[in-house]
Amino acid sequence: MSAPERIPPRSVTPVDLLAEGELTVRGRIREASNAALFCTVAYEGREASCVYKPVAGERPLWDFPDGTLAQREVAAYEVSEATGWGLVPPTVLRDGPYGEGMVQLWIDVTPEAELLALVDGEEPEPGWKAIGFAEVGEGKTALLVHADDERLRRLAVLDAVINNADRKGGHLLPTEGGRLYGIDHGVAFNVENKLRTLLWGWAGEPLTAEAVEVLGSLRTGLKEGGELAGRLAGLITAAEVEATRARVEALLASGKHPEPSGEWPAIPWPPV
Ligand SMILES: Nc1ncnc2c1ncn2[C@@H]1O[C@H](COP(=O)(O)OP(=O)(O)O)[C@@H](O)[C@H]1O
Ligand SMILES: [Mg+2]
């Protein structure tokens, strides 16, 4: 009799860990505007820290249907994965001690060179891009700038696709390995244009060749029956999927980073 074949243990991905792991609440995140809980997940001997935002803890908003923010966060992760840029930490929708919610891998932030700054003068220094002028008290204004950083530029494209209404400084998480993650995508995917972001530095500039290629693959994925369309189907409405597809088409048609629709760029407040 031959020895039974050994089946190698399936490797546990971060998504498995988040989706299947035992979720334990460790504390509440104070500065969060919705209920955001700091948790750990444990699964098959592995443990990770994560954020759990139960749907039941979502603050109602006038411009988004109630109880849909968690799904929007997962949808943002799905689009980020489809870009191949890995800009959003692994995020799943699952049940937890306070009911269904989104669970996202915790990112340990490593402070790095500033990504945002307020400077004197009318023009940014090389290496910086202008966002707009900000009032800094006593009738004075200063130029708000962000770094001319490839990672931010990719995030600006992702935000345009998902129609992010809240890209502020505190939602940019740099890590030790030089990666940059964006978080807090609960107010995205509205069918109306709600792009509110600090990342206006490339507004009106041509998209990079890389971004055009990525947008082309998003277009394919968002076609009826496409893989990304399928992944988004249970998370946002059919009209929101269609609007996402239309935003991708519009970006490809213009070949440019979007420009603010009003006289002033729409900036989240407070910006950090
Ligand atoms: N995945 C994450 N990794 C590390 N820190 C996080 C993560 N998600 C949230 N945080 C921290 O928790 C704070 C509140 O989370 P956020 O997503 O902004 O919640 P809210 O929807 O209430 O605004 C963030 O500003 C950030 O400091
Ligand atoms: Mg927030």
PDB file of C-alpha atoms and ligand atoms in Angstrom:
ATOM      1  CA  MET A   1       0.000   0.000   0.000  1.00  0.00           C
ATOM      2  CA  SER A   2       1.440   3.342  -0.929  1.00  0.00           C
ATOM      3  CA  ALA A   3       1.601   6.198   1.538  1.00  0.00           C
ATOM      4  CA  PRO A   4      -1.249   8.660   1.235  1.00  0.00           C
ATOM      5  CA  GLU A   5      -0.351  11.612  -0.884  1.00  0.00           C
ATOM      6  CA  ARG A   6       0.513  14.642   1.137  1.00  0.00           C
ATOM      7  CA  ILE A   7      -1.532  17.690   0.381  1.00  0.00           C
ATOM      8  CA  PRO A   8       0.572  20.749   1.067  1.00  0.00           C
ATOM      9  CA  PRO A   9      -1.181  23.153   3.419  1.00  0.00           C
ATOM     10  CA  ARG A  10      -2.911  25.911   1.507  1.00  0.00           C
ATOM     11  CA  SER A  11      -1.174  29.186   2.174  1.00  0.00           C
ATOM     12  CA  VAL A  12      -3.269  31.631   4.125  1.00  0.00           C
ATOM     13  CA  THR A  13      -3.640  34.921   2.280  1.00  0.00           C
ATOM     14  CA  PRO A  14      -4.359  38.187   4.118  1.00  0.00           C
ATOM     15  CA  VAL A  15      -7.881  38.045   2.685  1.00  0.00           C
ATOM     16  CA  ASP A  16      -8.399  34.506   4.112  1.00  0.00           C
ATOM     17  CA  LEU A  17      -7.135  35.688   7.447  1.00  0.00           C
ATOM     18  CA  LEU A  18      -9.478  38.681   7.469  1.00  0.00           C
ATOM     19  CA  ALA A  19     -12.469  36.767   6.154  1.00  0.00           C
ATOM     20  CA  GLU A  20     -12.128  33.532   8.146  1.00  0.00           C
ATOM     21  CA  GLY A  21     -10.200  34.553  11.240  1.00  0.00           C
ATOM     22  CA  GLU A  22     -11.619  34.914  14.708  1.00  0.00           C
ATOM     23  CA  LEU A  23     -12.234  38.599  15.206  1.00  0.00           C
ATOM     24  CA  THR A  24     -11.495  40.110  18.626  1.00  0.00           C
ATOM     25  CA  VAL A  25     -12.172  43.763  19.379  1.00  0.00           C
ATOM     26  CA  ARG A  26      -9.226  45.404  21.181  1.00  0.00           C
ATOM     27  CA  GLY A  27     -10.275  49.034  21.237  1.00  0.00           C
ATOM     28  CA  ARG A  28     -12.064  51.899  19.606  1.00  0.00           C
ATOM     29  CA  ILE A  29     -10.291  54.337  17.281  1.00  0.00           C
ATOM     30  CA  ARG A  30     -10.991  57.738  18.795  1.00  0.00           C
ATOM     31  CA  GLU A  31     -10.594  60.079  15.847  1.00  0.00           C
ATOM     32  CA  ALA A  32     -12.897  58.060  13.592  1.00  0.00           C
ATOM     33  CA  SER A  33     -16.135  59.712  12.479  1.00  0.00           C
ATOM     34  CA  ASN A  34     -17.889  56.345  12.249  1.00  0.00           C
ATOM     35  CA  ALA A  35     -17.489  53.469  14.674  1.00  0.00           C
ATOM     36  CA  ALA A  36     -14.044  52.112  13.788  1.00  0.00           C
ATOM     37  CA  LEU A  37     -12.694  49.360  16.006  1.00  0.00           C
ATOM     38  CA  PHE A  38      -9.126  48.195  16.310  1.00  0.00           C
ATOM     39  CA  CYS A  39      -9.159  44.373  16.283  1.00  0.00           C
ATOM     40  CA  THR A  40      -7.093  41.282  15.812  1.00  0.00           C
ATOM     41  CA  VAL A  41      -7.951  38.324  13.593  1.00  0.00           C
ATOM     42  CA  ALA A  42      -6.541  34.863  14.241  1.00  0.00           C
ATOM     43  CA  TYR A  43      -6.683  31.949  11.811  1.00  0.00           C
ATOM     44  CA  GLU A  44      -4.686  28.722  11.595  1.00  0.00           C
ATOM     45  CA  GLY A  45      -1.931  29.984  13.831  1.00  0.00           C
ATOM     46  CA  ARG A  46      -1.637  33.331  12.143  1.00  0.00           C
ATOM     47  CA  GLU A  47      -2.684  36.645  13.624  1.00  0.00           C
ATOM     48  CA  ALA A  48      -2.972  40.169  12.260  1.00  0.00           C
ATOM     49  CA  SER A  49      -4.246  43.529  13.387  1.00  0.00           C
ATOM     50  CA  CYS A  50      -7.166  45.040  11.545  1.00  0.00           C
ATOM     51  CA  VAL A  51      -9.863  47.684  11.511  1.00  0.00           C
ATOM     52  CA  TYR A  52     -13.512  46.640  11.807  1.00  0.00           C
ATOM     53  CA  LYS A  53     -16.180  49.142  10.875  1.00  0.00           C
ATOM     54  CA  PRO A  54     -19.610  47.645  11.574  1.00  0.00           C
ATOM     55  CA  VAL A  55     -22.419  48.825   9.305  1.00  0.00           C
ATOM     56  CA  ALA A  56     -24.454  49.446  12.479  1.00  0.00           C
ATOM     57  CA  GLY A  57     -21.909  52.091  13.524  1.00  0.00           C
ATOM     58  CA  GLU A  58     -22.126  54.111  10.307  1.00  0.00           C
ATOM     59  CA  ARG A  59     -23.174  57.719  10.723  1.00  0.00           C
ATOM     60  CA  PRO A  60     -25.997  58.521   8.264  1.00  0.00           C
ATOM     61  CA  LEU A  61     -25.013  60.889   5.414  1.00  0.00           C
ATOM     62  CA  TRP A  62     -27.353  62.936   3.251  1.00  0.00           C
ATOM     63  CA  ASP A  63     -25.690  62.025  -0.024  1.00  0.00           C
ATOM     64  CA  PHE A  64     -25.093  58.281   0.400  1.00  0.00           C
ATOM     65  CA  PRO A  65     -27.709  55.607   1.139  1.00  0.00           C
ATOM     66  CA  ASP A  66     -27.628  54.407   4.768  1.00  0.00           C
ATOM     67  CA  GLY A  67     -25.707  51.266   5.610  1.00  0.00           C
ATOM     68  CA  THR A  68     -23.580  51.099   2.462  1.00  0.00           C
ATOM     69  CA  LEU A  69     -20.200  52.544   3.483  1.00  0.00           C
ATOM     70  CA  ALA A  70     -18.613  49.196   4.383  1.00  0.00           C
ATOM     71  CA  GLN A  71     -19.502  47.774   0.963  1.00  0.00           C
ATOM     72  CA  ARG A  72     -18.004  50.855  -0.738  1.00  0.00           C
ATOM     73  CA  GLU A  73     -14.748  50.305   1.137  1.00  0.00           C
ATOM     74  CA  VAL A  74     -14.578  46.716  -0.125  1.00  0.00           C
ATOM     75  CA  ALA A  75     -15.468  47.874  -3.645  1.00  0.00           C
ATOM     76  CA  ALA A  76     -12.544  50.342  -3.511  1.00  0.00           C
ATOM     77  CA  TYR A  77     -10.255  47.451  -2.567  1.00  0.00           C
ATOM     78  CA  GLU A  78     -11.560  45.409  -5.518  1.00  0.00           C
ATOM     79  CA  VAL A  79     -10.870  48.246  -7.967  1.00  0.00           C
ATOM     80  CA  SER A  80      -7.422  48.793  -6.463  1.00  0.00           C
ATOM     81  CA  GLU A  81      -6.660  45.076  -6.916  1.00  0.00           C
ATOM     82  CA  ALA A  82      -7.842  45.251 -10.512  1.00  0.00           C
ATOM     83  CA  THR A  83      -5.369  48.081 -11.181  1.00  0.00           C
ATOM     84  CA  GLY A  84      -2.514  45.875  -9.939  1.00  0.00           C
ATOM     85  CA  TRP A  85      -1.254  48.879  -7.949  1.00  0.00           C
ATOM     86  CA  GLY A  86      -2.234  47.471  -4.556  1.00  0.00           C
ATOM     87  CA  LEU A  87      -3.128  50.883  -3.154  1.00  0.00           C
ATOM     88  CA  VAL A  88      -5.849  49.767  -0.726  1.00  0.00           C
ATOM     89  CA  PRO A  89      -5.080  47.364   2.143  1.00  0.00           C
ATOM     90  CA  PRO A  90      -6.860  43.980   1.895  1.00  0.00           C
ATOM     91  CA  THR A  91     -10.495  44.606   2.846  1.00  0.00           C
ATOM     92  CA  VAL A  92     -13.400  42.186   3.240  1.00  0.00           C
ATOM     93  CA  LEU A  93     -17.061  42.286   4.163  1.00  0.00           C
ATOM     94  CA  ARG A  94     -17.917  39.895   6.980  1.00  0.00           C
ATOM     95  CA  ASP A  95     -19.830  39.318  10.145  1.00  0.00           C
ATOM     96  CA  GLY A  96     -18.367  40.427  13.462  1.00  0.00           C
ATOM     97  CA  PRO A  97     -19.321  41.012  17.105  1.00  0.00           C
ATOM     98  CA  TYR A  98     -21.406  44.061  16.092  1.00  0.00           C
ATOM     99  CA  GLY A  99     -22.826  42.536  12.954  1.00  0.00           C
ATOM    100  CA  GLU A 100     -21.763  42.822   9.339  1.00  0.00           C
ATOM    101  CA  GLY A 101     -19.023  45.278   8.563  1.00  0.00           C
ATOM    102  CA  MET A 102     -15.820  45.883   6.709  1.00  0.00           C
ATOM    103  CA  VAL A 103     -12.592  44.433   8.028  1.00  0.00           C
ATOM    104  CA  GLN A 104      -9.327  45.846   6.721  1.00  0.00           C
ATOM    105  CA  LEU A 105      -5.749  44.883   7.391  1.00  0.00           C
ATOM    106  CA  TRP A 106      -4.047  47.332   9.761  1.00  0.00           C
ATOM    107  CA  ILE A 107      -1.112  49.131   8.172  1.00  0.00           C
ATOM    108  CA  ASP A 108       1.797  50.060  10.410  1.00  0.00           C
ATOM    109  CA  VAL A 109       2.723  53.542   9.379  1.00  0.00           C
ATOM    110  CA  THR A 110       6.346  54.572   9.042  1.00  0.00           C
ATOM    111  CA  PRO A 111       6.681  58.338   8.948  1.00  0.00           C
ATOM    112  CA  GLU A 112       8.519  59.442   5.855  1.00  0.00           C
ATOM    113  CA  ALA A 113       9.229  62.724   4.093  1.00  0.00           C
ATOM    114  CA  GLU A 114       6.181  64.981   4.153  1.00  0.00           C
ATOM    115  CA  LEU A 115       3.654  64.399   1.407  1.00  0.00           C
ATOM    116  CA  LEU A 116       1.822  67.701   2.049  1.00  0.00           C
ATOM    117  CA  ALA A 117       3.046  71.185   2.876  1.00  0.00           C
ATOM    118  CA  LEU A 118       1.968  74.830   3.094  1.00  0.00           C
ATOM    119  CA  VAL A 119       4.471  77.136   1.411  1.00  0.00           C
ATOM    120  CA  ASP A 120       4.946  80.809   0.575  1.00  0.00           C
ATOM    121  CA  GLY A 121       4.880  82.024  -2.981  1.00  0.00           C
ATOM    122  CA  GLU A 122       2.706  81.415  -6.015  1.00  0.00           C
ATOM    123  CA  GLU A 123       4.484  78.427  -7.528  1.00  0.00           C
ATOM    124  CA  PRO A 124       5.543  75.137  -5.980  1.00  0.00           C
ATOM    125  CA  GLU A 125       9.228  74.224  -5.790  1.00  0.00           C
ATOM    126  CA  PRO A 126      10.433  71.371  -8.024  1.00  0.00           C
ATOM    127  CA  GLY A 127       9.252  68.045  -6.591  1.00  0.00           C
ATOM    128  CA  TRP A 128       5.943  69.551  -5.457  1.00  0.00           C
ATOM    129  CA  LYS A 129       2.569  70.092  -7.093  1.00  0.00           C
ATOM    130  CA  ALA A 130       0.102  72.855  -6.294  1.00  0.00           C
ATOM    131  CA  ILE A 131      -3.291  72.031  -4.786  1.00  0.00           C
ATOM    132  CA  GLY A 132      -4.555  75.584  -4.223  1.00  0.00           C
ATOM    133  CA  PHE A 133      -4.352  78.542  -1.901  1.00  0.00           C
ATOM    134  CA  ALA A 134      -5.441  78.126   1.699  1.00  0.00           C
ATOM    135  CA  GLU A 135      -6.320  80.779   4.291  1.00  0.00           C
ATOM    136  CA  VAL A 136      -3.841  80.606   7.124  1.00  0.00           C
ATOM    137  CA  GLY A 137      -5.270  83.345   9.366  1.00  0.00           C
ATOM    138  CA  GLU A 138      -4.757  87.111   9.689  1.00  0.00           C
ATOM    139  CA  GLY A 139      -5.922  87.546   6.103  1.00  0.00           C
ATOM    140  CA  LYS A 140      -2.926  85.618   4.797  1.00  0.00           C
ATOM    141  CA  THR A 141      -2.932  82.785   2.318  1.00  0.00           C
ATOM    142  CA  ALA A 142      -0.368  80.096   1.629  1.00  0.00           C
ATOM    143  CA  LEU A 143       0.034  77.622  -1.180  1.00  0.00           C
ATOM    144  CA  LEU A 144      -1.015  74.098  -0.275  1.00  0.00           C
ATOM    145  CA  VAL A 145       1.170  71.572  -2.114  1.00  0.00           C
ATOM    146  CA  HIS A 146       1.591  67.808  -2.300  1.00  0.00           C
ATOM    147  CA  ALA A 147       4.634  65.797  -3.290  1.00  0.00           C
ATOM    148  CA  ASP A 148       5.179  65.014  -6.971  1.00  0.00           C
ATOM    149  CA  ASP A 149       5.173  61.338  -6.070  1.00  0.00           C
ATOM    150  CA  GLU A 150       4.400  58.451  -8.410  1.00  0.00           C
ATOM    151  CA  ARG A 151       2.434  56.630  -5.697  1.00  0.00           C
ATOM    152  CA  LEU A 152       0.216  59.656  -5.139  1.00  0.00           C
ATOM    153  CA  ARG A 153      -0.270  59.992  -8.862  1.00  0.00           C
ATOM    154  CA  ARG A 154      -1.564  56.421  -9.069  1.00  0.00           C
ATOM    155  CA  LEU A 155      -3.843  57.119  -6.131  1.00  0.00           C
ATOM    156  CA  ALA A 156      -5.173  60.209  -7.920  1.00  0.00           C
ATOM    157  CA  VAL A 157      -6.154  57.957 -10.835  1.00  0.00           C
ATOM    158  CA  LEU A 158      -7.789  55.415  -8.511  1.00  0.00           C
ATOM    159  CA  ASP A 159      -9.719  58.223  -6.791  1.00  0.00           C
ATOM    160  CA  ALA A 160     -10.962  59.528 -10.131  1.00  0.00           C
ATOM    161  CA  VAL A 161     -12.198  56.026 -11.008  1.00  0.00           C
ATOM    162  CA  ILE A 162     -13.915  55.361  -7.683  1.00  0.00           C
ATOM    163  CA  ASN A 163     -15.122  58.975  -7.369  1.00  0.00           C
ATOM    164  CA  ASN A 164     -13.621  59.385  -3.926  1.00  0.00           C
ATOM    165  CA  ALA A 165     -15.317  62.153  -1.951  1.00  0.00           C
ATOM    166  CA  ASP A 166     -12.794  62.207   0.901  1.00  0.00           C
ATOM    167  CA  ARG A 167      -9.087  61.884   0.057  1.00  0.00           C
ATOM    168  CA  LYS A 168      -7.440  63.716   2.927  1.00  0.00           C
ATOM    169  CA  GLY A 169      -3.881  63.679   4.279  1.00  0.00           C
ATOM    170  CA  GLY A 170      -4.654  61.375   7.203  1.00  0.00           C
ATOM    171  CA  HIS A 171      -5.871  58.763   4.741  1.00  0.00           C
ATOM    172  CA  LEU A 172      -2.404  58.310   3.225  1.00  0.00           C
ATOM    173  CA  LEU A 173      -0.422  55.622   5.016  1.00  0.00           C
ATOM    174  CA  PRO A 174       3.273  55.195   4.102  1.00  0.00           C
ATOM    175  CA  THR A 175       4.943  51.932   5.158  1.00  0.00           C
ATOM    176  CA  GLU A 176       8.452  50.827   5.916  1.00  0.00           C
ATOM    177  CA  GLY A 177       8.907  49.149   2.548  1.00  0.00           C
ATOM    178  CA  GLY A 178       8.264  52.426   0.748  1.00  0.00           C
ATOM    179  CA  ARG A 179       4.681  51.606  -0.121  1.00  0.00           C
ATOM    180  CA  LEU A 180       1.820  53.996   0.269  1.00  0.00           C
ATOM    181  CA  TYR A 181      -1.733  52.909   1.053  1.00  0.00           C
ATOM    182  CA  GLY A 182      -4.935  54.893   0.864  1.00  0.00           C
ATOM    183  CA  ILE A 183      -7.713  54.203   3.374  1.00  0.00           C
ATOM    184  CA  ASP A 184     -11.238  55.331   4.252  1.00  0.00           C
ATOM    185  CA  HIS A 185     -13.191  54.776   1.045  1.00  0.00           C
ATOM    186  CA  GLY A 186     -16.700  54.742   2.516  1.00  0.00           C
ATOM    187  CA  VAL A 187     -17.813  57.780   0.543  1.00  0.00           C
ATOM    188  CA  ALA A 188     -16.967  56.649  -2.965  1.00  0.00           C
ATOM    189  CA  PHE A 189     -18.797  55.350  -6.069  1.00  0.00           C
ATOM    190  CA  ASN A 190     -21.591  57.914  -6.003  1.00  0.00           C
ATOM    191  CA  VAL A 191     -23.188  58.297  -9.434  1.00  0.00           C
ATOM    192  CA  GLU A 192     -22.812  62.095  -9.131  1.00  0.00           C
ATOM    193  CA  ASN A 193     -19.355  63.649  -9.452  1.00  0.00           C
ATOM    194  CA  LYS A 194     -18.122  64.049  -5.885  1.00  0.00           C
ATOM    195  CA  LEU A 195     -14.369  63.930  -6.323  1.00  0.00           C
ATOM    196  CA  ARG A 196     -13.027  65.710  -3.244  1.00  0.00           C
ATOM    197  CA  THR A 197      -9.303  65.283  -2.798  1.00  0.00           C
ATOM    198  CA  LEU A 198      -5.991  66.895  -2.024  1.00  0.00           C
ATOM    199  CA  LEU A 199      -4.404  65.245  -5.036  1.00  0.00           C
ATOM    200  CA  TRP A 200      -5.231  67.917  -7.618  1.00  0.00           C
ATOM    201  CA  GLY A 201      -1.583  68.519  -8.521  1.00  0.00           C
ATOM    202  CA  TRP A 202      -1.819  66.765 -11.890  1.00  0.00           C
ATOM    203  CA  ALA A 203      -5.237  68.192 -12.848  1.00  0.00           C
ATOM    204  CA  GLY A 204      -5.420  68.630 -16.611  1.00  0.00           C
ATOM    205  CA  GLU A 205      -2.050  66.953 -17.203  1.00  0.00           C
ATOM    206  CA  PRO A 206      -1.784  63.937 -19.519  1.00  0.00           C
ATOM    207  CA  LEU A 207      -2.205  60.563 -17.837  1.00  0.00           C
ATOM    208  CA  THR A 208       0.948  58.462 -17.724  1.00  0.00           C
ATOM    209  CA  ALA A 209       1.246  55.635 -20.258  1.00  0.00           C
ATOM    210  CA  GLU A 210       1.027  53.246 -17.330  1.00  0.00           C
ATOM    211  CA  ALA A 211      -2.252  54.783 -16.144  1.00  0.00           C
ATOM    212  CA  VAL A 212      -3.704  54.545 -19.655  1.00  0.00           C
ATOM    213  CA  GLU A 213      -2.812  50.855 -19.770  1.00  0.00           C
ATOM    214  CA  VAL A 214      -4.353  50.226 -16.345  1.00  0.00           C
ATOM    215  CA  LEU A 215      -7.513  52.129 -17.286  1.00  0.00           C
ATOM    216  CA  GLY A 216      -7.749  49.998 -20.420  1.00  0.00           C
ATOM    217  CA  SER A 217      -7.758  46.841 -18.326  1.00  0.00           C
ATOM    218  CA  LEU A 218     -10.329  48.338 -15.943  1.00  0.00           C
ATOM    219  CA  ARG A 219     -12.519  49.048 -18.957  1.00  0.00           C
ATOM    220  CA  THR A 220     -12.339  45.384 -19.935  1.00  0.00           C
ATOM    221  CA  GLY A 221     -13.031  44.239 -16.379  1.00  0.00           C
ATOM    222  CA  LEU A 222     -16.031  46.545 -16.052  1.00  0.00           C
ATOM    223  CA  LYS A 223     -17.746  45.367 -19.253  1.00  0.00           C
ATOM    224  CA  GLU A 224     -20.942  43.430 -18.786  1.00  0.00           C
ATOM    225  CA  GLY A 225     -19.889  39.992 -17.620  1.00  0.00           C
ATOM    226  CA  GLY A 226     -16.379  41.295 -16.869  1.00  0.00           C
ATOM    227  CA  GLU A 227     -14.515  40.064 -13.812  1.00  0.00           C
ATOM    228  CA  LEU A 228     -14.406  43.379 -11.975  1.00  0.00           C
ATOM    229  CA  ALA A 229     -18.057  44.102 -12.763  1.00  0.00           C
ATOM    230  CA  GLY A 230     -18.872  40.735 -11.172  1.00  0.00           C
ATOM    231  CA  ARG A 231     -16.880  41.514  -8.052  1.00  0.00           C
ATOM    232  CA  LEU A 232     -18.548  44.888  -7.644  1.00  0.00           C
ATOM    233  CA  ALA A 233     -22.051  43.580  -8.302  1.00  0.00           C
ATOM    234  CA  GLY A 234     -22.832  42.586  -4.730  1.00  0.00           C
ATOM    235  CA  LEU A 235     -21.228  45.689  -3.253  1.00  0.00           C
ATOM    236  CA  ILE A 236     -22.559  48.713  -5.140  1.00  0.00           C
ATOM    237  CA  THR A 237     -25.637  49.193  -7.322  1.00  0.00           C
ATOM    238  CA  ALA A 238     -25.756  48.404 -11.033  1.00  0.00           C
ATOM    239  CA  ALA A 239     -26.039  52.157 -11.703  1.00  0.00           C
ATOM    240  CA  GLU A 240     -22.893  52.764  -9.642  1.00  0.00           C
ATOM    241  CA  VAL A 241     -20.990  50.062 -11.543  1.00  0.00           C
ATOM    242  CA  GLU A 242     -22.142  51.659 -14.788  1.00  0.00           C
ATOM    243  CA  ALA A 243     -21.061  55.116 -13.558  1.00  0.00           C
ATOM    244  CA  THR A 244     -17.638  53.670 -12.686  1.00  0.00           C
ATOM    245  CA  ARG A 245     -17.343  52.286 -16.207  1.00  0.00           C
ATOM    246  CA  ALA A 246     -18.355  55.683 -17.597  1.00  0.00           C
ATOM    247  CA  ARG A 247     -15.690  57.452 -15.493  1.00  0.00           C
ATOM    248  CA  VAL A 248     -13.044  55.062 -16.855  1.00  0.00           C
ATOM    249  CA  GLU A 249     -14.242  55.770 -20.421  1.00  0.00           C
ATOM    250  CA  ALA A 250     -14.159  59.521 -19.799  1.00  0.00           C
ATOM    251  CA  LEU A 251     -10.614  59.352 -18.432  1.00  0.00           C
ATOM    252  CA  LEU A 252      -9.469  57.360 -21.451  1.00  0.00           C
ATOM    253  CA  ALA A 253     -11.282  59.698 -23.848  1.00  0.00           C
ATOM    254  CA  SER A 254      -9.691  62.833 -22.362  1.00  0.00           C
ATOM    255  CA  GLY A 255      -6.313  61.199 -21.709  1.00  0.00           C
ATOM    256  CA  LYS A 256      -5.914  63.603 -18.787  1.00  0.00           C
ATOM    257  CA  HIS A 257      -6.181  63.756 -15.034  1.00  0.00           C
ATOM    258  CA  PRO A 258      -9.571  65.246 -14.132  1.00  0.00           C
ATOM    259  CA  GLU A 259      -9.863  68.938 -13.376  1.00  0.00           C
ATOM    260  CA  PRO A 260     -11.952  70.451 -10.593  1.00  0.00           C
ATOM    261  CA  SER A 261     -15.483  71.155 -11.767  1.00  0.00           C
ATOM    262  CA  GLY A 262     -15.791  74.475  -9.910  1.00  0.00           C
ATOM    263  CA  GLU A 263     -13.639  77.551  -9.734  1.00  0.00           C
ATOM    264  CA  TRP A 264     -11.956  76.184  -6.622  1.00  0.00           C
ATOM    265  CA  PRO A 265     -10.727  72.624  -6.360  1.00  0.00           C
ATOM    266  CA  ALA A 266     -12.926  70.509  -4.117  1.00  0.00           C
ATOM    267  CA  ILE A 267     -10.790  69.833  -1.068  1.00  0.00           C
ATOM    268  CA  PRO A 268     -11.841  67.765   1.951  1.00  0.00           C
ATOM    269  CA  TRP A 269     -12.099  69.708   5.187  1.00  0.00           C
ATOM    270  CA  PRO A 270     -10.132  69.492   7.370  1.00  0.00           C
ATOM    271  CA  PRO A 271      -7.479  68.522   4.804  1.00  0.00           C
ATOM    272  CA  VAL A 272      -5.635  66.196   7.185  1.00  0.00           C
TER     273      VAL A 272
HETATM  274  N1  LIG B   1      -6.180  49.949   7.636  1.00  0.00           N
HETATM  275  C1  LIG B   1      -5.700  50.848   8.502  1.00  0.00           C
HETATM  276  N2  LIG B   1      -4.414  50.802   8.899  1.00  0.00           N
HETATM  277  C2  LIG B   1      -3.910  51.696   9.790  1.00  0.00           C
HETATM  278  N3  LIG B   1      -4.644  52.690  10.328  1.00  0.00           N
HETATM  279  C3  LIG B   1      -5.938  52.790   9.994  1.00  0.00           C
HETATM  280  C4  LIG B   1      -6.541  51.891   9.063  1.00  0.00           C
HETATM  281  N4  LIG B   1      -7.847  52.228   8.923  1.00  0.00           N
HETATM  282  C5  LIG B   1      -8.043  53.284   9.726  1.00  0.00           C
HETATM  283  N5  LIG B   1      -6.905  53.642  10.378  1.00  0.00           N
HETATM  284  C6  LIG B   1      -6.742  54.735  11.361  1.00  0.00           C
HETATM  285  O1  LIG B   1      -7.995  54.997  11.957  1.00  0.00           O
HETATM  286  C7  LIG B   1      -8.431  56.324  11.666  1.00  0.00           C
HETATM  287  C8  LIG B   1      -9.936  56.323  11.411  1.00  0.00           C
HETATM  288  O2  LIG B   1     -10.212  55.524  10.302  1.00  0.00           O
HETATM  289  P1  LIG B   1     -11.048  56.067   9.063  1.00  0.00           P
HETATM  290  O3  LIG B   1     -11.014  55.008   8.021  1.00  0.00           O
HETATM  291  O4  LIG B   1     -10.569  57.434   8.674  1.00  0.00           O
HETATM  292  O5  LIG B   1     -12.490  56.119   9.739  1.00  0.00           O
HETATM  293  P2  LIG B   1     -13.768  57.022   9.449  1.00  0.00           P
HETATM  294  O6  LIG B   1     -14.543  56.302   8.402  1.00  0.00           O
HETATM  295  O7  LIG B   1     -14.492  57.034  10.726  1.00  0.00           O
HETATM  296  O8  LIG B   1     -13.267  58.380   9.017  1.00  0.00           O
HETATM  297  C9  LIG B   1      -7.611  56.744  10.453  1.00  0.00           C
HETATM  298  O9  LIG B   1      -7.439  58.129  10.359  1.00  0.00           O
HETATM  299  C10 LIG B   1      -6.295  56.022  10.680  1.00  0.00           C
HETATM  300  O10 LIG B   1      -5.487  56.740  11.586  1.00  0.00           O
HETATM  301 MG    MG B   2     -11.617  59.190   8.137  1.00  0.00          MG
END
